[in-house]
Amino acid sequence: MRYLQFVGVIGLVLASAAWAGSDQSKSQPAAQATASLPKVKQRVTRSQAEVKRLEQDLAKQESDSKRASERLQQQDQAIAELQKQLQELRATPAPAQHQSVPLR
């Protein structure tokens, strides 16, 4: 699910940059478009940095999720072992209790 969100964000960033670039080239003369090129490059650079940050966040979340899943699996195994021991204890008959003889 997070992968789809990540792909959606990248698509949105790329579509925004392409759309912004196509609008400027149609509405401005060539000289003004050339003057705004550094701004476009800055936006692209910022977008790339944001994509990189999102990739790192996604990798961290996936790593955290994997570790949590492993911990849950270990806990499930421990619970299963304890349940098995409990069943064995319940199945074992109680040892005969000695009755003490009252002293007179």
mmCIF file of C-alpha atoms in Angstrom:
data_model
loop_
_atom_site.group_PDB
_atom_site.id
_atom_site.type_symbol
_atom_site.label_atom_id
_atom_site.label_comp_id
_atom_site.label_asym_id
_atom_site.label_seq_id
_atom_site.Cartn_x
_atom_site.Cartn_y
_atom_site.Cartn_z
ATOM 1 C CA MET A 1 0.000 0.000 0.000
ATOM 2 C CA ARG A 2 2.812 2.413 0.848
ATOM 3 C CA TYR A 3 4.465 1.501 -2.425
ATOM 4 C CA LEU A 4 1.384 2.693 -4.296
ATOM 5 C CA GLN A 5 1.406 5.943 -2.336
ATOM 6 C CA PHE A 6 5.053 6.413 -3.162
ATOM 7 C CA VAL A 7 4.464 5.773 -6.872
ATOM 8 C CA GLY A 8 1.526 8.184 -6.783
ATOM 9 C CA VAL A 9 3.660 10.933 -5.248
ATOM 10 C CA ILE A 10 6.392 10.434 -7.834
ATOM 11 C CA GLY A 11 3.830 10.503 -10.626
ATOM 12 C CA LEU A 12 2.308 13.684 -9.249
ATOM 13 C CA VAL A 13 5.710 15.371 -8.983
ATOM 14 C CA LEU A 14 6.663 14.402 -12.525
ATOM 15 C CA ALA A 15 3.273 15.396 -13.922
ATOM 16 C CA SER A 16 3.457 18.752 -12.123
ATOM 17 C CA ALA A 17 6.902 19.476 -13.491
ATOM 18 C CA ALA A 18 5.863 18.485 -17.018
ATOM 19 C CA TRP A 19 2.654 20.471 -16.830
ATOM 20 C CA ALA A 20 4.398 23.539 -15.453
ATOM 21 C CA GLY A 21 7.051 23.306 -18.137
ATOM 22 C CA SER A 22 4.530 22.943 -20.965
ATOM 23 C CA ASP A 23 2.427 25.903 -19.747
ATOM 24 C CA GLN A 24 5.413 28.213 -19.527
ATOM 25 C CA SER A 25 6.692 27.375 -22.992
ATOM 26 C CA LYS A 26 3.289 28.157 -24.537
ATOM 27 C CA SER A 27 2.559 31.362 -22.641
ATOM 28 C CA GLN A 28 5.983 33.055 -22.556
ATOM 29 C CA PRO A 29 8.358 34.122 -25.277
ATOM 30 C CA ALA A 30 11.580 32.169 -25.619
ATOM 31 C CA ALA A 31 13.649 34.794 -23.765
ATOM 32 C CA GLN A 32 11.387 34.691 -20.696
ATOM 33 C CA ALA A 33 11.296 30.894 -20.774
ATOM 34 C CA THR A 34 15.076 30.831 -20.765
ATOM 35 C CA ALA A 35 15.131 33.240 -17.833
ATOM 36 C CA SER A 36 12.768 31.012 -15.841
ATOM 37 C CA LEU A 37 14.851 27.896 -16.523
ATOM 38 C CA PRO A 38 16.816 28.223 -13.235
ATOM 39 C CA LYS A 39 13.517 28.311 -11.325
ATOM 40 C CA VAL A 40 12.371 25.149 -13.055
ATOM 41 C CA LYS A 41 15.688 23.507 -12.289
ATOM 42 C CA GLN A 42 15.308 24.526 -8.636
ATOM 43 C CA ARG A 43 11.832 22.992 -8.531
ATOM 44 C CA VAL A 44 13.129 19.818 -10.151
ATOM 45 C CA THR A 45 15.983 19.683 -7.637
ATOM 46 C CA ARG A 46 13.568 20.190 -4.735
ATOM 47 C CA SER A 47 11.252 17.560 -6.158
ATOM 48 C CA GLN A 48 14.119 15.108 -6.506
ATOM 49 C CA ALA A 49 15.166 15.773 -2.924
ATOM 50 C CA GLU A 50 11.581 15.185 -1.777
ATOM 51 C CA VAL A 51 11.436 11.927 -3.740
ATOM 52 C CA LYS A 52 14.710 10.830 -2.141
ATOM 53 C CA ARG A 53 13.358 11.673 1.321
ATOM 54 C CA LEU A 54 10.157 9.756 0.608
ATOM 55 C CA GLU A 55 12.172 6.767 -0.586
ATOM 56 C CA GLN A 56 14.174 6.820 2.646
ATOM 57 C CA ASP A 57 10.993 7.113 4.723
ATOM 58 C CA LEU A 58 9.462 4.209 2.838
ATOM 59 C CA ALA A 59 12.569 2.064 3.339
ATOM 60 C CA LYS A 60 12.554 2.865 7.074
ATOM 61 C CA GLN A 61 8.857 2.024 7.396
ATOM 62 C CA GLU A 62 9.343 -1.245 5.534
ATOM 63 C CA SER A 63 12.291 -2.100 7.770
ATOM 64 C CA ASP A 64 10.318 -1.265 10.916
ATOM 65 C CA SER A 65 7.395 -3.319 9.649
ATOM 66 C CA LYS A 66 9.654 -6.298 8.937
ATOM 67 C CA ARG A 67 11.198 -6.127 12.419
ATOM 68 C CA ALA A 68 7.753 -5.870 14.025
ATOM 69 C CA SER A 69 6.569 -8.842 12.010
ATOM 70 C CA GLU A 70 9.579 -10.878 13.127
ATOM 71 C CA ARG A 71 8.944 -9.945 16.777
ATOM 72 C CA LEU A 72 5.306 -10.972 16.473
ATOM 73 C CA GLN A 73 6.336 -14.272 14.928
ATOM 74 C CA GLN A 74 8.749 -14.918 17.810
ATOM 75 C CA GLN A 75 6.030 -14.059 20.324
ATOM 76 C CA ASP A 76 3.600 -16.384 18.556
ATOM 77 C CA GLN A 77 6.151 -19.179 18.781
ATOM 78 C CA ALA A 78 6.731 -18.502 22.475
ATOM 79 C CA ILE A 79 2.968 -18.503 23.132
ATOM 80 C CA ALA A 80 2.575 -21.773 21.232
ATOM 81 C CA GLU A 81 5.365 -23.347 23.291
ATOM 82 C CA LEU A 82 3.823 -22.153 26.570
ATOM 83 C CA GLN A 83 0.419 -23.479 25.511
ATOM 84 C CA LYS A 84 2.001 -26.829 24.702
ATOM 85 C CA GLN A 85 3.675 -26.948 28.126
ATOM 86 C CA LEU A 86 0.393 -26.021 29.815
ATOM 87 C CA GLN A 87 -1.448 -28.807 28.008
ATOM 88 C CA GLU A 88 1.248 -31.279 29.041
ATOM 89 C CA LEU A 89 0.929 -30.157 32.655
ATOM 90 C CA ARG A 90 -2.837 -30.543 32.563
ATOM 91 C CA ALA A 91 -2.562 -34.004 30.991
ATOM 92 C CA THR A 92 -0.146 -35.257 33.646
ATOM 93 C CA PRO A 93 -1.971 -36.746 36.630
ATOM 94 C CA ALA A 94 -1.282 -35.075 39.940
ATOM 95 C CA PRO A 95 1.100 -37.036 42.174
ATOM 96 C CA ALA A 96 -0.536 -38.952 45.007
ATOM 97 C CA GLN A 97 -0.602 -36.898 48.150
ATOM 98 C CA HIS A 98 0.539 -38.485 51.376
ATOM 99 C CA GLN A 99 -1.914 -38.386 54.200
ATOM 100 C CA SER A 100 -0.336 -37.782 57.517
ATOM 101 C CA VAL A 101 -1.368 -39.887 60.464
ATOM 102 C CA PRO A 102 -2.314 -37.819 63.498
ATOM 103 C CA LEU A 103 -0.025 -38.346 66.452
ATOM 104 C CA ARG A 104 -1.623 -39.102 69.852
#
